[in-house]
PDB file of C-alpha atoms in Angstrom:
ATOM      1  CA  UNK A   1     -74.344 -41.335 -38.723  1.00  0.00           C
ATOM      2  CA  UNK A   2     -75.888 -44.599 -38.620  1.00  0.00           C
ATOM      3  CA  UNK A   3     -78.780 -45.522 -36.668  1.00  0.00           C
ATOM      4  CA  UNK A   4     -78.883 -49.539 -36.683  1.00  0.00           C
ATOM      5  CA  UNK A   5     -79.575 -51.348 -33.785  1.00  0.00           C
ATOM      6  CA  UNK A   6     -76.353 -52.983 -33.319  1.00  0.00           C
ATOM      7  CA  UNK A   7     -74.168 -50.276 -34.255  1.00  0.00           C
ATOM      8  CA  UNK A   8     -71.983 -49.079 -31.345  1.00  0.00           C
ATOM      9  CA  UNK A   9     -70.778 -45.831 -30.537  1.00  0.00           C
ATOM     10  CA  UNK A  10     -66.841 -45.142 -30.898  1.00  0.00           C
ATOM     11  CA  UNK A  11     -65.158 -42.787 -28.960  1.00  0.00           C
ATOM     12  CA  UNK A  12     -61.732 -41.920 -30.258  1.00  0.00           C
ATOM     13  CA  UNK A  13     -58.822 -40.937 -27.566  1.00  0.00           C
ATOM     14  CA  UNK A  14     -56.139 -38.893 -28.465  1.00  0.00           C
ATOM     15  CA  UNK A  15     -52.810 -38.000 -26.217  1.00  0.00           C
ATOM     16  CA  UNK A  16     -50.586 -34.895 -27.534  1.00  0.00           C
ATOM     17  CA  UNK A  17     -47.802 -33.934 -26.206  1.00  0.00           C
ATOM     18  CA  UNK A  18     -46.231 -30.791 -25.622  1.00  0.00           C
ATOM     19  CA  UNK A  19     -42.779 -29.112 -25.137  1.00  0.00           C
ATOM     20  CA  UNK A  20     -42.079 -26.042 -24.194  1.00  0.00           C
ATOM     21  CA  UNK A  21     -38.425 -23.930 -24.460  1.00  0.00           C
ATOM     22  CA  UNK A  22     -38.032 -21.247 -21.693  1.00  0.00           C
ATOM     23  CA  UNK A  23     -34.320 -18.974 -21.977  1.00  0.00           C
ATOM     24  CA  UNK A  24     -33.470 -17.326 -18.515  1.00  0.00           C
ATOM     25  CA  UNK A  25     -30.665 -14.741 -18.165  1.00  0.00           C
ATOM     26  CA  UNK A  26     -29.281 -14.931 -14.725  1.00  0.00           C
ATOM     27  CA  UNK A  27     -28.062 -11.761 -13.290  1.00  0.00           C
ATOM     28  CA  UNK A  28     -24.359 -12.593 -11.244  1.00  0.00           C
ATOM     29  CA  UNK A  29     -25.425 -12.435  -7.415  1.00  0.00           C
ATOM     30  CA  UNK A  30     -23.402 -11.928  -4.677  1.00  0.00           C
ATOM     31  CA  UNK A  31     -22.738 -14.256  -1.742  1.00  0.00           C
ATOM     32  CA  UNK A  32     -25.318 -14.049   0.295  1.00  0.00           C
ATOM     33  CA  UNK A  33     -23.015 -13.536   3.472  1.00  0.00           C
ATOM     34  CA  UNK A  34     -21.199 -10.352   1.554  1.00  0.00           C
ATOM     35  CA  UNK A  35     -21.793  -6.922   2.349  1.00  0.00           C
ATOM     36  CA  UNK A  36     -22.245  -5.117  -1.078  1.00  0.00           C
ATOM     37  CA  UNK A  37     -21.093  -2.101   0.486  1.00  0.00           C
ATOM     38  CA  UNK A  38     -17.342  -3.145   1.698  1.00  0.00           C
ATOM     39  CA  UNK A  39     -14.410  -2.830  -0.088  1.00  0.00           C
ATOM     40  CA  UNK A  40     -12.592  -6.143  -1.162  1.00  0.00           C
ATOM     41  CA  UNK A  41     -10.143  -7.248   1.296  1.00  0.00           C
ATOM     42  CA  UNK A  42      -6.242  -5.398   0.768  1.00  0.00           C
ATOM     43  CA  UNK A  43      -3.512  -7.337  -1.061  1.00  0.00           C
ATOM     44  CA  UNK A  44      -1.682  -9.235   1.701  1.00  0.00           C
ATOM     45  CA  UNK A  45       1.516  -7.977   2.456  1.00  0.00           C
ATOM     46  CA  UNK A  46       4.531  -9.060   0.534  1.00  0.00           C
ATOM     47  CA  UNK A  47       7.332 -11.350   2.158  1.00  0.00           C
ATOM     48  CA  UNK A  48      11.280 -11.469   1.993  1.00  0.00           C
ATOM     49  CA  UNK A  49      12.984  -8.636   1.022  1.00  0.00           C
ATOM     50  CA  UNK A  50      10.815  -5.574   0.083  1.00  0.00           C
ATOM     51  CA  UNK A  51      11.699  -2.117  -0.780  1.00  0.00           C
ATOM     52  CA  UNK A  52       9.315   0.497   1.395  1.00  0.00           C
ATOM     53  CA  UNK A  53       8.787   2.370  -1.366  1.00  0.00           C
ATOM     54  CA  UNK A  54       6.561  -0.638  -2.860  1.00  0.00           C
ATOM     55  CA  UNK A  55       4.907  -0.354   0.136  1.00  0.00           C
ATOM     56  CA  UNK A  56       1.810   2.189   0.310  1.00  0.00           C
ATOM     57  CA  UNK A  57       1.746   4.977   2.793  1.00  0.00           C
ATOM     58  CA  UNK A  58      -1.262   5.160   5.089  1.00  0.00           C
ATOM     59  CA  UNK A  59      -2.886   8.394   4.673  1.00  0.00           C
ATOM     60  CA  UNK A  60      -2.875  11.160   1.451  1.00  0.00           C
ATOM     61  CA  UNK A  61       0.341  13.172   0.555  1.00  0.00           C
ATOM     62  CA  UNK A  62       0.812  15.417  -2.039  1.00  0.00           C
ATOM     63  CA  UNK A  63       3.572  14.697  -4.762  1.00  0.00           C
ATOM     64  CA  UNK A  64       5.435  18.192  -4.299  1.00  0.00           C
ATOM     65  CA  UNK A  65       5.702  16.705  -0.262  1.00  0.00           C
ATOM     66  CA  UNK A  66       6.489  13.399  -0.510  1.00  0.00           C
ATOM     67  CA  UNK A  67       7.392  10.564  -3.466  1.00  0.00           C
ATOM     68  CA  UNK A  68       9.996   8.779  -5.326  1.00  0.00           C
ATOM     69  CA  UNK A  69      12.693  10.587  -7.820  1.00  0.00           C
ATOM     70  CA  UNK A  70      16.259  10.442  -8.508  1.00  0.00           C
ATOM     71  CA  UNK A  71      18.506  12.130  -5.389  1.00  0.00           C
ATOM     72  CA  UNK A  72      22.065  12.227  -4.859  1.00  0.00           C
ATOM     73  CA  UNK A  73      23.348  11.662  -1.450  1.00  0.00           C
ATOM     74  CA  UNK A  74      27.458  11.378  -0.411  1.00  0.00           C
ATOM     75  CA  UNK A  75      28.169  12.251  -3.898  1.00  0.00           C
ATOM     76  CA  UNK A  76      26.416   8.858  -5.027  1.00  0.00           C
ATOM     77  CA  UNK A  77      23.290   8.673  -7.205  1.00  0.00           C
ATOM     78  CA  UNK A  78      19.884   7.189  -6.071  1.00  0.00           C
ATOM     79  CA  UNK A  79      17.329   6.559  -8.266  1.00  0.00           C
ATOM     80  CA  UNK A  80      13.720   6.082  -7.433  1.00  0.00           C
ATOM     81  CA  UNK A  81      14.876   7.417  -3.629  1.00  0.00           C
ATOM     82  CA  UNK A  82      11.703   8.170  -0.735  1.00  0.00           C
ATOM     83  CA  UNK A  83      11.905  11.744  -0.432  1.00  0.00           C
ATOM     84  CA  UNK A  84      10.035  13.843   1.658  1.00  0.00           C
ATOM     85  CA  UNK A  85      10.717  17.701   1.885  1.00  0.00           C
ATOM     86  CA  UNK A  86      10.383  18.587   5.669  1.00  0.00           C
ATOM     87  CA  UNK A  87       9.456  20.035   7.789  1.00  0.00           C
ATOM     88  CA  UNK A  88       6.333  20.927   5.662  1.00  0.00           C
ATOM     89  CA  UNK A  89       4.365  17.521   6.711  1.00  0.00           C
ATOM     90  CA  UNK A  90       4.557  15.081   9.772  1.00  0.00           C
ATOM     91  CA  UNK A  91       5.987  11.781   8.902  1.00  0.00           C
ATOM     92  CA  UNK A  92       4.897   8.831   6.804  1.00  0.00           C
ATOM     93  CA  UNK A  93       3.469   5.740   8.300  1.00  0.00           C
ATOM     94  CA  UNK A  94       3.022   2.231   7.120  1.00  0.00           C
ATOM     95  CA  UNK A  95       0.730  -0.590   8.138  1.00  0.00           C
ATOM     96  CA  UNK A  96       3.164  -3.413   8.647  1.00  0.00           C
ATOM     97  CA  UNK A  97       1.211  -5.717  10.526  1.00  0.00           C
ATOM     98  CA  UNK A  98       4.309  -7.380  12.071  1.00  0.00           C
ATOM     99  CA  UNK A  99       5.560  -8.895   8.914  1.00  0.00           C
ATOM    100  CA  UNK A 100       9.069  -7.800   8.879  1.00  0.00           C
ATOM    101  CA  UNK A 101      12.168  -8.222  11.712  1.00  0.00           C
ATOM    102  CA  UNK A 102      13.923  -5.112  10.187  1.00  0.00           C
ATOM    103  CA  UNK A 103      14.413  -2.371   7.970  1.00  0.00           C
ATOM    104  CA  UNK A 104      17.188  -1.665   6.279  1.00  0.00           C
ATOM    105  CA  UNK A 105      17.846   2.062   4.828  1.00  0.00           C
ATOM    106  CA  UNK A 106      20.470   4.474   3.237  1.00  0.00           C
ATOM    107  CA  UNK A 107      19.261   7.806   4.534  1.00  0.00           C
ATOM    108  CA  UNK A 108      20.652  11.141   4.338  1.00  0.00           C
ATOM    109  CA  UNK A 109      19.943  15.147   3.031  1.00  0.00           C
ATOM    110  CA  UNK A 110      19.700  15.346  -0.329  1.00  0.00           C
ATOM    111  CA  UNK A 111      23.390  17.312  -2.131  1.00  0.00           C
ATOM    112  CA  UNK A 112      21.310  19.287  -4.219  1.00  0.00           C
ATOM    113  CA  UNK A 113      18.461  20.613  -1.634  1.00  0.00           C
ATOM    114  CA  UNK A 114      18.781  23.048   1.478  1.00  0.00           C
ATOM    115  CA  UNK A 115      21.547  21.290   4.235  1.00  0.00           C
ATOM    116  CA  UNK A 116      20.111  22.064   7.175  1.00  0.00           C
ATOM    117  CA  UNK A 117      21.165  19.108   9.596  1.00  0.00           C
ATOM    118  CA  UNK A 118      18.682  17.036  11.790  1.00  0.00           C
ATOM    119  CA  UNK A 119      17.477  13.570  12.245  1.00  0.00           C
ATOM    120  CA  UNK A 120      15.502  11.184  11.198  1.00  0.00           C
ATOM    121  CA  UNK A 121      13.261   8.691  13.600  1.00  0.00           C
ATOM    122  CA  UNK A 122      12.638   5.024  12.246  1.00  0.00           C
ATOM    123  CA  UNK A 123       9.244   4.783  14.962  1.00  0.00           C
ATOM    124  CA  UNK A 124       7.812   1.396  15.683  1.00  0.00           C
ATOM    125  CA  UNK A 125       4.051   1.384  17.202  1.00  0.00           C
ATOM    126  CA  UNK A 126       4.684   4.973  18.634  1.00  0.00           C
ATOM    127  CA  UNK A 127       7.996   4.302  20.192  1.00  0.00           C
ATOM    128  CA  UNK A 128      10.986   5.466  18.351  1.00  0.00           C
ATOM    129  CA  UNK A 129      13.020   2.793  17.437  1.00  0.00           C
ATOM    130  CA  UNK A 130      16.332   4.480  15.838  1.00  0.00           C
ATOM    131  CA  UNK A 131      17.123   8.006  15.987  1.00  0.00           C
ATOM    132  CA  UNK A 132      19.254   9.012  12.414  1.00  0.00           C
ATOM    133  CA  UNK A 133      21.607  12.221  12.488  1.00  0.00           C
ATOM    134  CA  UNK A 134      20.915  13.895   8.871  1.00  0.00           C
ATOM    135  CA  UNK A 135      23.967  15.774   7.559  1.00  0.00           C
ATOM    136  CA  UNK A 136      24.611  16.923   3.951  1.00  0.00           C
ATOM    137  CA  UNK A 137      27.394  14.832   2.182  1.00  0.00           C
ATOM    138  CA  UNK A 138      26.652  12.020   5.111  1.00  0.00           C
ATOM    139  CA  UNK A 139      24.533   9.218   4.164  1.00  0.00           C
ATOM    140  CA  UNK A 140      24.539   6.733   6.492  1.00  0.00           C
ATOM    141  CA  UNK A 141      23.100   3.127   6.101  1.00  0.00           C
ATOM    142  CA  UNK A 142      21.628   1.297   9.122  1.00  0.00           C
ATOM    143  CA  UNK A 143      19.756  -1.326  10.034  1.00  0.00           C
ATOM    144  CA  UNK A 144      16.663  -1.129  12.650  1.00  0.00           C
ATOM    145  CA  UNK A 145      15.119  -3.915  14.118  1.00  0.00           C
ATOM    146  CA  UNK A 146      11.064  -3.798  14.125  1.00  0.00           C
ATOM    147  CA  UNK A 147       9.861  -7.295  14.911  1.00  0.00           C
ATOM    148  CA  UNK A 148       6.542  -7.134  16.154  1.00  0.00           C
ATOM    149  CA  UNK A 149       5.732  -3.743  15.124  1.00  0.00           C
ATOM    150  CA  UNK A 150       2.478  -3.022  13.309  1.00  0.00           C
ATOM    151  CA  UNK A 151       2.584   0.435  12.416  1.00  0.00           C
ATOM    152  CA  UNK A 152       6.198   1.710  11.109  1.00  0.00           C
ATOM    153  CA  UNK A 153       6.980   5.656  11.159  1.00  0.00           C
ATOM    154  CA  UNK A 154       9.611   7.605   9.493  1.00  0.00           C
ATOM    155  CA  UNK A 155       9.965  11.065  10.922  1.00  0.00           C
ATOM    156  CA  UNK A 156      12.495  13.859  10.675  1.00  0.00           C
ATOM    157  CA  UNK A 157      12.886  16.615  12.591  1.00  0.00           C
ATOM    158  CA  UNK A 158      14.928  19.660  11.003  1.00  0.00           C
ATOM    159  CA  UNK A 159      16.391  22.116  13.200  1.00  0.00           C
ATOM    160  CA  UNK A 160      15.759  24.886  10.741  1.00  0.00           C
ATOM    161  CA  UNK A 161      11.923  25.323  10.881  1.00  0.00           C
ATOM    162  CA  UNK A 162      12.247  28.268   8.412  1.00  0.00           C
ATOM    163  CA  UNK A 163      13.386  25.368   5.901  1.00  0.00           C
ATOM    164  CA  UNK A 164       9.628  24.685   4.460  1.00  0.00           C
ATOM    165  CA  UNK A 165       9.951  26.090   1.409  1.00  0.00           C
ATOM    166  CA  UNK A 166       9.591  25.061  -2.602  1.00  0.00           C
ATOM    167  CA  UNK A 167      13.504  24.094  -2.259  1.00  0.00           C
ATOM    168  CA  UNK A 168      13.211  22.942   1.010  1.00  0.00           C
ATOM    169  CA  UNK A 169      15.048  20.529   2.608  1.00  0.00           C
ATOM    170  CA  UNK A 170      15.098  16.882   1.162  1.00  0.00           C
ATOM    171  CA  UNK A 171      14.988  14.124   3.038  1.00  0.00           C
ATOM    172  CA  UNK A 172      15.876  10.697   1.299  1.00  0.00           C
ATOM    173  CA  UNK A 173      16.312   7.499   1.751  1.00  0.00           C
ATOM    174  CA  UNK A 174      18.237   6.164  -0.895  1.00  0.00           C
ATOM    175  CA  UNK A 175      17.335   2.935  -0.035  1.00  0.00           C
ATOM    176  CA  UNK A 176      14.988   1.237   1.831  1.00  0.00           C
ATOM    177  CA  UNK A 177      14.293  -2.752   2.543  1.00  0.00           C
ATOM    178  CA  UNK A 178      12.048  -4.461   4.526  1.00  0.00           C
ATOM    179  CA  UNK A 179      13.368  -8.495   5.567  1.00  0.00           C
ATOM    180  CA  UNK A 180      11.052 -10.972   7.186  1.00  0.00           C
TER     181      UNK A 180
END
């Protein structure tokens, strides 16, 4: 240091400057109008033609009750046929929503099962809409009209109630299309 009368003190000013990286991981979030515990909305329902048996059935039924396989009705094989051994369960049900104008099915008793004659009900919102006479060897095709319906019901009623057994009577519809 120097100590002179006419020296003058220097102050030196320095500016740094400084960056700084961060790396955040965002967890995904949900809306914030969602309820995490609700199921995601169900598929809309098809339009045009569509077979039923695309279709799922409301409620739980057991494969040895109810499902598709290969039947032969009138002599005539169907393959992936709804069959439903009855009178073992009540019928099948579908949420429709009032998509469709009609339904058109092949139904009958399956040759190769018990023939034990009856009928089946094509039900529309609780109110039977076409009452089907099931005979062996018989198939019959018809076509029901269900516009408006929201809930569609197939039922058959078997006038041999001794019938539910492991080769029980076979009700199948050979074919069966829903048209908008």
């Amino acid at each position: 240091m120097v100590n002179s009368p006419t020296a003058k003190t220097v102050t030196v000013t320095e500016t740094v400057t400084a960056t700084a990286t961060a790396t955040v991981e965002a967890s995904p979030r949900e809306p914030a109008d969602e309820d995490p515990a609700q199921s995601p909305a169900p598929a809309p329902l098809p339009s045009g033609e569509v077979a039923l048996s695309d279709l799922t059935p409301l409620g739980d039924y057991p494969d040895d009750e109810f499902g598709l396989q290969t039947v032969t009705l009138g002599g005539k094989s169907y393959s992936n046929a709804m069959v439903v051994k009855y009178p073992c369960q009540p019928g099948t049900e579908y949420s429709i929503n009032q998509r469709y104008k009609k339904l058109v099915l092949t139904v009958g008793l399956d040759d190769n099962a018990v023939a034990v004659s009856g009928k089946l009900a094509v039900i529309g919102d609780g109110k039977t809409r076409k009452n089907i006479m099931l005979e062996v060897n018989r198939p019959q095709t018809v076509t029901v009209d269900i516009t408006g319906v929201v809930k569609l019901g197939i039922e058959a009623d078997i006038s041999d109630d001794s019938s539910c057994n492991d080769d029980g009577v076979v009700v199948a519809l050979g074919k069966a299309v829903l048209m908008s």
